[in-house]
Amino acid sequence: MIRIKIISTDDPRTIETEPGNSLLEILRNHGLNIYAPCGGKGKCGKCMVTVSGEGNAMACSLFPVKDIEVILPGKDIANILVHQTEFLENIPFKSRTSFIGDNPYGVAIDIGTTTVVLYFLNMLSGRIEKVASFMNPQNIYGADIISRITYCQENENGLKDLRQVIINSINTDLDRFRLIKGISSDSFERIIVAGNTTMLHLLMGEDPVSIALAPFTPRFTGMQVRKGDSSGLNINPLADLITLPCISAYVGADIVAGLAVIKPVYRNYLFIDIGTNGEMALVKGDRIFTCATAAGPAFEGASLSCGSGAVTGAVSSFKSPDEYSVIGNAEPAGICGSGIADIIAYLLDTGLVDKSGVLKLPFTIHQKNNIIVTQQDIREIQLAKSAIYSGIRVLMKTAGMNFNDIDALYLAGGFGNYINIRSAVRIGLLPAELQGKIFPVGNSAGMGALQFLKSDEFEERVDEVMRRSEYIELSDSDDFTIEFVMNMDFN
Ligand code: FES
């Protein structure tokens, strides 16, 4: 038996365990979650802890064989997007005619790979009484969809672990709300969930492995309905837990909800959610062409040398080495997606990076904390931006459109909201031809789920999106391969 003394600001304790597991596994087994974007494969270097008297070590690669004292990193507060924007519908509340109990509440949930948002709706008054959010706790098993699926594949209890952490976190927020309101868990009568296809599989306890293997066939794409008593959630046993429908393995209910909630102002527009997978749709009149491109985790910071999520300490915008902002006004501890886009735009403008992506000199943002941008970081961003831009090009080619035909480009999600549009265009992530027509729309997935909760009539809009949508598989598209190579350089 060995003893591991944990020094942490919020949960100091001593763990007794047998040797054999990695420190990351030991911490997880005791409910201590450390950010591990590569899922504990020793590749990302982000699971760093300090071992007293020995220095820094990656928790996933350290297999303690004697008593040690470990200092855990501080907890991050996510910058989570919850607000409504002018581009999204806010449809009138329409009360249902019957309820299970006297005090009915509904909850709309957007489960993102990185963040989770809950909207609590009083189902009698139609009032949103609370919006809650938290970082997706599954990030301790990997930052992106593929590492989480791999975790399910490689671990006997993988699916159970991933399902349980998200259920536990949602239950924590449900319990918090009901305690504040003085209501019982039976009051939660209807739960509507949007999210990408993998997140919905994990929530429903369905094996997601086929999502990662050709021909990429998920266990389900249609709307799923479960009763409360088999949901794992602290809700009324007779409640309905409903997940919105997905289009394919990589174009999920988050996109469907977003497309359904966009105000129908324009006939022809692009709708893009940039995450580890760039999910995108091109609306051309009555038709909707969709695809997903594997942008990788660069814009979420996971594959960059000093990358970080949009959390306290992250460089989030950058004009010059003397003028940049850090989330929480803290000392820089990393660089998040919006920050790296600004930095590379600056390096291109100043000639420190050439069109082919060669970084002429190493670039330091903060000497003391060793926050730097490396040549490899630039390459990671080139791959990610080319994947997104090439996806757009293939959609347009398939639809027979050119940029003049596009009325607007809507950017969904947190990254789309925080990124500087000029930088996104400068690095070639978004088309320069559409500058002036690019609009962040906020958390469209969450707002779509909320509209579904507010009125049964919204279901018709969701069905219509499903009817109009066509999916284009890029993994076997020669057009995409050619575009991907052609768009790797900067302009
Ligand atoms: S290196 Fe340890 S989780 Fe990635």
GROMACS .gro file of C-alpha atoms and ligand atoms in nm:
model
  495
    1MET     CA    1   0.000   0.000   0.000
    2ILE     CA    2   0.130   0.349  -0.084
    3ARG     CA    3   0.003   0.689   0.029
    4ILE     CA    4  -0.052   0.978  -0.208
    5LYS     CA    5  -0.098   1.308  -0.034
    6ILE     CA    6  -0.299   1.547  -0.249
    7ILE     CA    7  -0.240   1.917  -0.213
    8SER     CA    8  -0.521   2.100  -0.382
    9THR     CA    9  -0.693   2.424  -0.301
   10ASP     CA   10  -1.040   2.276  -0.286
   11ASP     CA   11  -1.001   1.912  -0.191
   12PRO     CA   12  -0.683   1.820   0.002
   13ARG     CA   13  -0.666   1.457   0.116
   14THR     CA   14  -0.451   1.145   0.133
   15ILE     CA   15  -0.524   0.846  -0.091
   16GLU     CA   16  -0.412   0.497   0.000
   17THR     CA   17  -0.373   0.264  -0.296
   18GLU     CA   18  -0.183  -0.032  -0.431
   19PRO     CA   19   0.093   0.045  -0.683
   20GLY     CA   20   0.022  -0.044  -1.045
   21ASN     CA   21  -0.198   0.233  -1.181
   22SER     CA   22  -0.093   0.566  -1.326
   23LEU     CA   23  -0.139   0.869  -1.106
   24LEU     CA   24  -0.408   0.990  -1.350
   25GLU     CA   25  -0.604   0.666  -1.299
   26ILE     CA   26  -0.559   0.681  -0.922
   27LEU     CA   27  -0.686   1.038  -0.913
   28ARG     CA   28  -0.984   0.955  -1.136
   29ASN     CA   29  -1.071   0.651  -0.926
   30HIS     CA   30  -1.094   0.883  -0.628
   31GLY     CA   31  -1.306   1.144  -0.800
   32LEU     CA   32  -1.023   1.390  -0.865
   33ASN     CA   33  -1.041   1.509  -1.220
   34ILE     CA   34  -0.742   1.640  -1.407
   35TYR     CA   35  -0.760   1.781  -1.758
   36ALA     CA   36  -0.631   1.504  -1.986
   37PRO     CA   37  -0.711   1.600  -2.345
   38CYS     CA   38  -0.530   1.306  -2.507
   39GLY     CA   39  -0.709   1.065  -2.277
   40GLY     CA   40  -0.395   0.966  -2.085
   41LYS     CA   41  -0.187   0.860  -2.383
   42GLY     CA   42   0.117   1.069  -2.289
   43LYS     CA   43   0.084   1.279  -2.603
   44CYS     CA   44  -0.057   1.616  -2.502
   45GLY     CA   45   0.150   1.702  -2.193
   46LYS     CA   46  -0.148   1.877  -2.038
   47CYS     CA   47  -0.199   1.649  -1.735
   48MET     CA   48   0.095   1.804  -1.555
   49VAL     CA   49   0.110   1.790  -1.175
   50THR     CA   50   0.388   1.881  -0.935
   51VAL     CA   51   0.541   1.608  -0.720
   52SER     CA   52   0.692   1.766  -0.408
   53GLY     CA   53   1.068   1.740  -0.410
   54GLU     CA   54   1.076   1.596  -0.762
   55GLY     CA   55   0.925   1.861  -0.990
   56ASN     CA   56   0.662   1.844  -1.263
   57ALA     CA   57   0.535   1.516  -1.403
   58MET     CA   58   0.263   1.402  -1.641
   59ALA     CA   59   0.002   1.228  -1.427
   60CYS     CA   60  -0.074   0.974  -1.700
   61SER     CA   61   0.289   0.863  -1.726
   62LEU     CA   62   0.371   0.854  -1.357
   63PHE     CA   63   0.320   0.516  -1.188
   64PRO     CA   64   0.381   0.580  -0.816
   65VAL     CA   65   0.560   0.303  -0.629
   66LYS     CA   66   0.623   0.492  -0.304
   67ASP     CA   67   0.457   0.757  -0.087
   68ILE     CA   68   0.445   1.093  -0.265
   69GLU     CA   69   0.295   1.436  -0.224
   70VAL     CA   70   0.122   1.576  -0.532
   71ILE     CA   71   0.018   1.934  -0.600
   72LEU     CA   72  -0.277   1.950  -0.839
   73PRO     CA   73  -0.333   2.238  -1.081
   74GLY     CA   74  -0.602   2.492  -0.989
   75LYS     CA   75  -0.953   2.448  -1.120
   76ASP     CA   76  -1.046   2.644  -1.430
   77ILE     CA   77  -1.362   2.837  -1.480
   78ALA     CA   78  -1.491   2.794  -1.831
   79ASN     CA   79  -1.600   3.081  -2.047
   80ILE     CA   80  -1.933   2.933  -2.142
   81LEU     CA   81  -2.172   3.090  -2.382
   82VAL     CA   82  -2.532   3.107  -2.269
   83HIS     CA   83  -2.687   3.416  -2.419
   84GLN     CA   84  -2.943   3.469  -2.691
   85THR     CA   85  -2.854   3.665  -3.004
   86GLU     CA   86  -3.061   3.858  -3.254
   87PHE     CA   87  -3.010   3.586  -3.516
   88LEU     CA   88  -3.197   3.321  -3.321
   89GLU     CA   89  -3.570   3.273  -3.282
   90ASN     CA   90  -3.727   3.324  -2.942
   91ILE     CA   91  -4.063   3.164  -3.005
   92PRO     CA   92  -4.362   3.226  -2.777
   93PHE     CA   93  -4.411   2.982  -2.492
   94LYS     CA   94  -4.705   2.750  -2.542
   95SER     CA   95  -4.811   2.563  -2.233
   96ARG     CA   96  -4.879   2.192  -2.260
   97THR     CA   97  -5.228   2.082  -2.170
   98SER     CA   98  -5.142   1.820  -1.909
   99PHE     CA   99  -4.865   1.761  -1.659
  100ILE     CA  100  -4.762   1.478  -1.431
  101GLY     CA  101  -4.754   1.695  -1.116
  102ASP     CA  102  -4.854   2.039  -0.987
  103ASN     CA  103  -4.520   2.214  -1.017
  104PRO     CA  104  -4.376   2.109  -1.353
  105TYR     CA  105  -4.033   2.212  -1.476
  106GLY     CA  106  -3.855   2.135  -1.799
  107VAL     CA  107  -3.483   2.146  -1.868
  108ALA     CA  108  -3.318   2.206  -2.205
  109ILE     CA  109  -2.961   2.083  -2.213
  110ASP     CA  110  -2.687   2.140  -2.467
  111ILE     CA  111  -2.412   1.883  -2.413
  112GLY     CA  112  -2.107   2.011  -2.597
  113THR     CA  113  -1.781   1.820  -2.611
  114THR     CA  114  -1.625   2.099  -2.407
  115THR     CA  115  -1.911   2.268  -2.224
  116VAL     CA  116  -2.260   2.189  -2.103
  117VAL     CA  117  -2.543   2.439  -2.061
  118LEU     CA  118  -2.878   2.383  -1.887
  119TYR     CA  119  -3.187   2.604  -1.916
  120PHE     CA  120  -3.450   2.555  -1.648
  121LEU     CA  121  -3.800   2.640  -1.768
  122ASN     CA  122  -4.109   2.678  -1.550
  123MET     CA  123  -4.360   2.487  -1.758
  124LEU     CA  124  -4.660   2.675  -1.622
  125SER     CA  125  -4.535   3.031  -1.665
  126GLY     CA  126  -4.289   2.978  -1.949
  127ARG     CA  127  -4.023   3.165  -1.753
  128ILE     CA  128  -3.659   3.062  -1.776
  129GLU     CA  129  -3.572   3.055  -1.408
  130LYS     CA  130  -3.207   2.967  -1.434
  131VAL     CA  131  -2.928   2.905  -1.682
  132ALA     CA  132  -2.645   2.688  -1.550
  133SER     CA  133  -2.326   2.575  -1.717
  134PHE     CA  134  -2.017   2.370  -1.654
  135MET     CA  135  -1.719   2.221  -1.834
  136ASN     CA  136  -1.799   1.877  -1.971
  137PRO     CA  137  -1.643   1.649  -1.707
  138GLN     CA  138  -1.572   1.387  -1.974
  139ASN     CA  139  -1.269   1.597  -2.069
  140ILE     CA  140  -1.070   1.396  -1.815
  141TYR     CA  141  -1.103   1.107  -2.062
  142GLY     CA  142  -0.998   1.314  -2.364
  143ALA     CA  143  -1.065   1.657  -2.513
  144ASP     CA  144  -1.225   1.543  -2.834
  145ILE     CA  145  -1.482   1.296  -2.954
  146ILE     CA  146  -1.234   1.044  -3.088
  147SER     CA  147  -1.032   1.016  -2.767
  148ARG     CA  148  -1.353   0.956  -2.572
  149ILE     CA  149  -1.467   0.690  -2.816
  150THR     CA  150  -1.121   0.533  -2.792
  151TYR     CA  151  -1.157   0.529  -2.415
  152CYS     CA  152  -1.483   0.336  -2.457
  153GLN     CA  153  -1.312   0.096  -2.694
  154GLU     CA  154  -1.011   0.029  -2.475
  155ASN     CA  155  -1.174   0.007  -2.134
  156GLU     CA  156  -1.427  -0.251  -2.028
  157ASN     CA  157  -1.618   0.008  -1.828
  158GLY     CA  158  -1.535   0.296  -2.059
  159LEU     CA  159  -1.888   0.373  -2.172
  160LYS     CA  160  -2.015   0.338  -1.816
  161ASP     CA  161  -1.748   0.580  -1.686
  162LEU     CA  162  -1.819   0.841  -1.950
  163ARG     CA  163  -2.194   0.816  -1.904
  164GLN     CA  164  -2.171   0.832  -1.530
  165VAL     CA  165  -1.961   1.150  -1.512
  166ILE     CA  166  -2.198   1.346  -1.733
  167ILE     CA  167  -2.507   1.209  -1.556
  168ASN     CA  168  -2.353   1.296  -1.218
  169SER     CA  169  -2.275   1.651  -1.326
  170ILE     CA  170  -2.622   1.709  -1.469
  171ASN     CA  171  -2.775   1.564  -1.153
  172THR     CA  172  -2.565   1.801  -0.941
  173ASP     CA  173  -2.716   2.099  -1.125
  174LEU     CA  174  -3.069   1.951  -1.115
  175ASP     CA  175  -3.036   1.897  -0.739
  176ARG     CA  176  -2.893   2.244  -0.686
  177PHE     CA  177  -3.187   2.400  -0.868
  178ARG     CA  178  -3.454   2.200  -0.688
  179LEU     CA  179  -3.302   2.277  -0.347
  180ILE     CA  180  -3.301   2.650  -0.423
  181LYS     CA  181  -3.661   2.633  -0.545
  182GLY     CA  182  -3.779   2.399  -0.270
  183ILE     CA  183  -3.919   2.150  -0.520
  184SER     CA  184  -3.871   1.775  -0.552
  185SER     CA  185  -3.695   1.593  -0.833
  186ASP     CA  186  -4.041   1.475  -0.946
  187SER     CA  187  -4.101   1.830  -1.069
  188PHE     CA  188  -3.861   1.771  -1.360
  189GLU     CA  189  -4.105   1.636  -1.618
  190ARG     CA  190  -3.941   1.699  -1.952
  191ILE     CA  191  -3.574   1.708  -2.051
  192ILE     CA  192  -3.472   1.806  -2.405
  193VAL     CA  193  -3.112   1.745  -2.506
  194ALA     CA  194  -2.908   1.873  -2.801
  195GLY     CA  195  -2.549   1.774  -2.861
  196ASN     CA  196  -2.328   1.606  -3.113
  197THR     CA  197  -2.398   1.244  -3.201
  198THR     CA  198  -2.127   1.107  -2.973
  199MET     CA  199  -2.234   1.311  -2.670
  200LEU     CA  200  -2.590   1.184  -2.713
  201HIS     CA  201  -2.471   0.823  -2.738
  202LEU     CA  202  -2.270   0.863  -2.419
  203LEU     CA  203  -2.565   1.018  -2.235
  204MET     CA  204  -2.798   0.740  -2.344
  205GLY     CA  205  -2.545   0.469  -2.266
  206GLU     CA  206  -2.522   0.359  -2.629
  207ASP     CA  207  -2.190   0.229  -2.758
  208PRO     CA  208  -2.035   0.507  -2.973
  209VAL     CA  209  -1.750   0.297  -3.119
  210SER     CA  210  -1.911   0.257  -3.464
  211ILE     CA  211  -1.908   0.637  -3.497
  212ALA     CA  212  -1.529   0.626  -3.526
  213LEU     CA  213  -1.507   0.332  -3.765
  214ALA     CA  214  -1.586   0.335  -4.139
  215PRO     CA  215  -1.861   0.347  -4.259
  216PHE     CA  216  -1.928   0.569  -3.951
  217THR     CA  217  -2.271   0.435  -3.863
  218PRO     CA  218  -2.402   0.552  -3.527
  219ARG     CA  219  -2.630   0.332  -3.317
  220PHE     CA  220  -2.901   0.592  -3.370
  221THR     CA  221  -2.960   0.922  -3.545
  222GLY     CA  222  -3.333   0.971  -3.489
  223MET     CA  223  -3.492   1.132  -3.188
  224GLN     CA  224  -3.461   0.915  -2.876
  225VAL     CA  225  -3.712   0.911  -2.593
  226ARG     CA  226  -3.650   0.755  -2.251
  227LYS     CA  227  -3.860   0.757  -1.941
  228GLY     CA  228  -3.714   0.923  -1.634
  229ASP     CA  229  -3.676   0.598  -1.440
  230SER     CA  230  -3.429   0.459  -1.694
  231SER     CA  231  -3.249   0.787  -1.765
  232GLY     CA  232  -3.009   0.791  -1.469
  233LEU     CA  233  -3.118   1.148  -1.405
  234ASN     CA  234  -3.279   1.271  -1.083
  235ILE     CA  235  -3.609   1.347  -1.253
  236ASN     CA  236  -3.968   1.225  -1.237
  237PRO     CA  237  -3.976   0.849  -1.319
  238LEU     CA  238  -4.249   0.925  -1.575
  239ALA     CA  239  -4.068   1.223  -1.726
  240ASP     CA  240  -3.960   1.220  -2.088
  241LEU     CA  241  -3.590   1.250  -2.166
  242ILE     CA  242  -3.573   1.341  -2.535
  243THR     CA  243  -3.261   1.375  -2.747
  244LEU     CA  244  -3.302   1.574  -3.067
  245PRO     CA  245  -3.226   1.396  -3.396
  246CYS     CA  246  -2.885   1.387  -3.564
  247ILE     CA  247  -2.810   1.389  -3.935
  248SER     CA  248  -2.508   1.159  -3.930
  249ALA     CA  249  -2.222   1.035  -3.711
  250TYR     CA  250  -2.057   1.377  -3.719
  251VAL     CA  251  -2.342   1.616  -3.792
  252GLY     CA  252  -2.536   1.601  -3.473
  253ALA     CA  253  -2.843   1.733  -3.299
  254ASP     CA  254  -2.647   2.048  -3.211
  255ILE     CA  255  -2.646   2.141  -3.581
  256VAL     CA  256  -3.008   2.032  -3.631
  257ALA     CA  257  -3.119   2.242  -3.332
  258GLY     CA  258  -2.911   2.535  -3.456
  259LEU     CA  259  -3.051   2.522  -3.809
  260ALA     CA  260  -3.405   2.499  -3.672
  261VAL     CA  261  -3.361   2.803  -3.448
  262ILE     CA  262  -3.193   3.039  -3.696
  263LYS     CA  263  -3.433   3.314  -3.802
  264PRO     CA  264  -3.530   3.257  -4.164
  265VAL     CA  265  -3.398   3.594  -4.282
  266TYR     CA  266  -3.184   3.465  -4.569
  267ARG     CA  267  -3.237   3.191  -4.827
  268ASN     CA  268  -2.876   3.097  -4.886
  269TYR     CA  269  -2.635   3.078  -4.598
  270LEU     CA  270  -2.361   2.881  -4.428
  271PHE     CA  271  -2.393   2.762  -4.071
  272ILE     CA  272  -2.073   2.641  -3.904
  273ASP     CA  273  -1.983   2.515  -3.560
  274ILE     CA  274  -1.606   2.507  -3.524
  275GLY     CA  275  -1.493   2.259  -3.265
  276THR     CA  276  -1.272   1.953  -3.282
  277ASN     CA  277  -1.501   1.860  -3.567
  278GLY     CA  278  -1.609   2.140  -3.791
  279GLU     CA  279  -1.979   2.064  -3.833
  280MET     CA  280  -2.124   2.269  -4.115
  281ALA     CA  281  -2.432   2.319  -4.328
  282LEU     CA  282  -2.497   2.510  -4.646
  283VAL     CA  283  -2.857   2.616  -4.688
  284LYS     CA  284  -2.955   2.669  -5.050
  285GLY     CA  285  -3.320   2.757  -5.065
  286ASP     CA  286  -3.506   2.442  -4.964
  287ARG     CA  287  -3.203   2.218  -4.957
  288ILE     CA  288  -2.950   2.181  -4.679
  289PHE     CA  289  -2.610   2.028  -4.756
  290THR     CA  290  -2.414   1.917  -4.450
  291CYS     CA  291  -2.072   1.777  -4.375
  292ALA     CA  292  -1.818   1.750  -4.098
  293THR     CA  293  -1.444   1.792  -4.117
  294ALA     CA  294  -1.193   1.669  -3.865
  295ALA     CA  295  -1.034   1.998  -3.765
  296GLY     CA  296  -0.865   1.837  -3.467
  297PRO     CA  297  -0.833   1.994  -3.126
  298ALA     CA  298  -0.597   2.281  -3.225
  299PHE     CA  299  -0.861   2.552  -3.194
  300GLU     CA  300  -0.953   2.412  -2.853
  301GLY     CA  301  -0.590   2.439  -2.753
  302ALA     CA  302  -0.531   2.070  -2.690
  303SER     CA  303  -0.270   2.002  -2.958
  304LEU     CA  304  -0.074   2.327  -2.919
  305SER     CA  305   0.244   2.345  -2.715
  306CYS     CA  306   0.098   2.612  -2.484
  307GLY     CA  307  -0.264   2.551  -2.578
  308SER     CA  308  -0.548   2.580  -2.335
  309GLY     CA  309  -0.925   2.588  -2.331
  310ALA     CA  310  -1.100   2.925  -2.297
  311VAL     CA  311  -1.032   2.931  -1.924
  312THR     CA  312  -0.873   3.166  -1.673
  313GLY     CA  313  -0.514   3.241  -1.774
  314ALA     CA  314  -0.566   3.179  -2.146
  315VAL     CA  315  -0.447   3.444  -2.391
  316SER     CA  316  -0.775   3.504  -2.569
  317SER     CA  317  -0.699   3.799  -2.793
  318PHE     CA  318  -0.376   3.943  -2.922
  319LYS     CA  319  -0.282   4.259  -3.107
  320SER     CA  320   0.092   4.272  -3.040
  321PRO     CA  321   0.342   4.148  -2.780
  322ASP     CA  322   0.256   4.460  -2.577
  323GLU     CA  323  -0.118   4.440  -2.619
  324TYR     CA  324  -0.305   4.118  -2.551
  325SER     CA  325  -0.574   4.002  -2.314
  326VAL     CA  326  -0.585   3.711  -2.078
  327ILE     CA  327  -0.909   3.560  -1.949
  328GLY     CA  328  -0.965   3.661  -1.587
  329ASN     CA  329  -0.688   3.924  -1.617
  330ALA     CA  330  -0.456   3.657  -1.486
  331GLU     CA  331  -0.092   3.594  -1.574
  332PRO     CA  332  -0.077   3.409  -1.906
  333ALA     CA  333  -0.082   3.034  -1.855
  334GLY     CA  334  -0.171   2.925  -2.208
  335ILE     CA  335  -0.329   3.025  -2.539
  336CYS     CA  336  -0.685   2.941  -2.640
  337GLY     CA  337  -0.832   2.917  -2.991
  338SER     CA  338  -0.926   3.281  -3.039
  339GLY     CA  339  -0.582   3.383  -2.909
  340ILE     CA  340  -0.388   3.159  -3.144
  341ALA     CA  341  -0.589   3.286  -3.444
  342ASP     CA  342  -0.498   3.645  -3.349
  343ILE     CA  343  -0.134   3.557  -3.290
  344ILE     CA  344  -0.095   3.385  -3.626
  345ALA     CA  345  -0.271   3.674  -3.801
  346TYR     CA  346  -0.016   3.905  -3.633
  347LEU     CA  347   0.275   3.681  -3.737
  348LEU     CA  348   0.150   3.684  -4.096
  349ASP     CA  349   0.098   4.062  -4.097
  350THR     CA  350   0.447   4.122  -3.962
  351GLY     CA  351   0.612   3.868  -4.193
  352LEU     CA  352   0.730   3.650  -3.904
  353VAL     CA  353   0.542   3.362  -4.064
  354ASP     CA  354   0.547   3.325  -4.441
  355LYS     CA  355   0.267   3.207  -4.668
  356SER     CA  356   0.380   2.847  -4.648
  357GLY     CA  357   0.366   2.860  -4.268
  358VAL     CA  358   0.737   2.877  -4.192
  359LEU     CA  359   0.799   3.055  -3.862
  360LYS     CA  360   1.114   3.259  -3.908
  361LEU     CA  361   1.198   3.300  -3.538
  362PRO     CA  362   1.055   3.135  -3.228
  363PHE     CA  363   0.780   3.360  -3.093
  364THR     CA  364   0.749   3.426  -2.722
  365ILE     CA  365   0.433   3.575  -2.571
  366HIS     CA  366   0.537   3.566  -2.207
  367GLN     CA  367   0.897   3.495  -2.116
  368LYS     CA  368   0.857   3.417  -1.746
  369ASN     CA  369   0.578   3.163  -1.795
  370ASN     CA  370   0.736   3.035  -2.116
  371ILE     CA  371   0.423   3.093  -2.324
  372ILE     CA  372   0.541   3.045  -2.679
  373VAL     CA  373   0.424   2.965  -3.030
  374THR     CA  374   0.624   2.696  -3.210
  375GLN     CA  375   0.658   2.587  -3.570
  376GLN     CA  376   0.456   2.277  -3.484
  377ASP     CA  377   0.175   2.497  -3.349
  378ILE     CA  378   0.158   2.680  -3.681
  379ARG     CA  379   0.140   2.347  -3.865
  380GLU     CA  380  -0.144   2.230  -3.638
  381ILE     CA  381  -0.339   2.545  -3.715
  382GLN     CA  382  -0.274   2.508  -4.087
  383LEU     CA  383  -0.425   2.158  -4.078
  384ALA     CA  384  -0.726   2.276  -3.878
  385LYS     CA  385  -0.800   2.585  -4.083
  386SER     CA  386  -0.757   2.400  -4.410
  387ALA     CA  387  -1.000   2.130  -4.294
  388ILE     CA  388  -1.269   2.388  -4.217
  389TYR     CA  389  -1.215   2.601  -4.526
  390SER     CA  390  -1.201   2.294  -4.752
  391GLY     CA  391  -1.526   2.163  -4.604
  392ILE     CA  392  -1.691   2.494  -4.697
  393ARG     CA  393  -1.551   2.470  -5.050
  394VAL     CA  394  -1.680   2.115  -5.101
  395LEU     CA  395  -2.027   2.207  -4.976
  396MET     CA  396  -2.037   2.499  -5.217
  397LYS     CA  397  -1.917   2.290  -5.507
  398THR     CA  398  -2.177   2.021  -5.430
  399ALA     CA  399  -2.450   2.282  -5.416
  400GLY     CA  400  -2.324   2.452  -5.733
  401MET     CA  401  -2.278   2.787  -5.560
  402ASN     CA  402  -2.007   3.048  -5.540
  403PHE     CA  403  -1.939   3.302  -5.266
  404ASN     CA  404  -2.152   3.569  -5.435
  405ASP     CA  405  -2.455   3.345  -5.383
  406ILE     CA  406  -2.409   3.333  -5.005
  407ASP     CA  407  -2.606   3.587  -4.800
  408ALA     CA  408  -2.452   3.512  -4.459
  409LEU     CA  409  -2.219   3.287  -4.267
  410TYR     CA  410  -2.342   3.208  -3.916
  411LEU     CA  411  -2.085   3.092  -3.662
  412ALA     CA  412  -2.228   2.880  -3.384
  413GLY     CA  413  -2.081   2.797  -3.044
  414GLY     CA  414  -1.826   2.948  -2.810
  415PHE     CA  415  -1.531   2.956  -3.046
  416GLY     CA  416  -1.737   3.121  -3.318
  417ASN     CA  417  -1.845   3.381  -3.067
  418TYR     CA  418  -1.505   3.473  -2.933
  419ILE     CA  419  -1.287   3.451  -3.242
  420ASN     CA  420  -1.193   3.777  -3.409
  421ILE     CA  421  -1.350   3.754  -3.755
  422ARG     CA  422  -1.067   3.950  -3.915
  423SER     CA  423  -0.812   3.703  -3.775
  424ALA     CA  424  -1.023   3.405  -3.886
  425VAL     CA  425  -1.026   3.545  -4.238
  426ARG     CA  426  -0.657   3.645  -4.226
  427ILE     CA  427  -0.543   3.293  -4.142
  428GLY     CA  428  -0.772   3.144  -4.407
  429LEU     CA  429  -1.013   2.971  -4.170
  430LEU     CA  430  -1.311   3.159  -4.313
  431PRO     CA  431  -1.353   3.293  -4.668
  432ALA     CA  432  -1.235   3.651  -4.725
  433GLU     CA  433  -1.515   3.685  -4.982
  434LEU     CA  434  -1.771   3.667  -4.700
  435GLN     CA  435  -1.616   3.930  -4.475
  436GLY     CA  436  -1.892   4.162  -4.361
  437LYS     CA  437  -2.146   3.878  -4.380
  438ILE     CA  438  -2.005   3.665  -4.097
  439PHE     CA  439  -2.211   3.668  -3.774
  440PRO     CA  440  -2.162   3.482  -3.444
  441VAL     CA  441  -2.498   3.345  -3.330
  442GLY     CA  442  -2.411   3.218  -2.982
  443ASN     CA  443  -2.526   2.891  -2.834
  444SER     CA  444  -2.771   2.797  -3.108
  445ALA     CA  445  -2.780   2.430  -3.001
  446GLY     CA  446  -2.893   2.520  -2.649
  447MET     CA  447  -3.141   2.776  -2.778
  448GLY     CA  448  -3.284   2.522  -3.020
  449ALA     CA  449  -3.335   2.270  -2.738
  450LEU     CA  450  -3.498   2.545  -2.533
  451GLN     CA  451  -3.747   2.633  -2.810
  452PHE     CA  452  -3.835   2.264  -2.834
  453LEU     CA  453  -3.915   2.272  -2.464
  454LYS     CA  454  -4.115   2.594  -2.492
  455SER     CA  455  -4.350   2.480  -2.765
  456ASP     CA  456  -4.440   2.149  -2.925
  457GLU     CA  457  -4.471   2.338  -3.253
  458PHE     CA  458  -4.094   2.369  -3.272
  459GLU     CA  459  -4.079   1.995  -3.338
  460GLU     CA  460  -4.216   2.066  -3.685
  461ARG     CA  461  -3.918   2.293  -3.754
  462VAL     CA  462  -3.678   2.023  -3.641
  463ASP     CA  463  -3.853   1.769  -3.865
  464GLU     CA  464  -3.831   2.010  -4.156
  465VAL     CA  465  -3.455   2.051  -4.109
  466MET     CA  466  -3.422   1.671  -4.108
  467ARG     CA  467  -3.631   1.639  -4.426
  468ARG     CA  468  -3.430   1.901  -4.612
  469SER     CA  469  -3.083   1.783  -4.506
  470GLU     CA  470  -2.839   1.582  -4.713
  471TYR     CA  471  -2.509   1.454  -4.578
  472ILE     CA  472  -2.185   1.465  -4.773
  473GLU     CA  473  -1.916   1.226  -4.653
  474LEU     CA  474  -1.579   1.396  -4.688
  475SER     CA  475  -1.355   1.106  -4.590
  476ASP     CA  476  -1.394   0.950  -4.936
  477SER     CA  477  -1.423   1.276  -5.130
  478ASP     CA  478  -1.145   1.343  -5.381
  479ASP     CA  479  -1.260   1.703  -5.401
  480PHE     CA  480  -1.198   1.741  -5.030
  481THR     CA  481  -0.850   1.585  -5.050
  482ILE     CA  482  -0.751   1.823  -5.330
  483GLU     CA  483  -0.897   2.125  -5.152
  484PHE     CA  484  -0.730   2.026  -4.826
  485VAL     CA  485  -0.385   2.027  -4.985
  486MET     CA  486  -0.452   2.346  -5.181
  487ASN     CA  487  -0.575   2.540  -4.879
  488MET     CA  488  -0.293   2.453  -4.644
  489ASP     CA  489  -0.093   2.769  -4.718
  490PHE     CA  490  -0.183   3.110  -4.582
  491ASN     CA  491  -0.283   3.393  -4.815
  492FES     S1  492  -0.015   1.359  -2.174
  492FES    FE1  493  -0.124   1.293  -2.003
  492FES     S2  494  -0.328   1.318  -2.063
  492FES    FE2  495  -0.221   1.382  -2.235
   0.00000   0.00000   0.00000
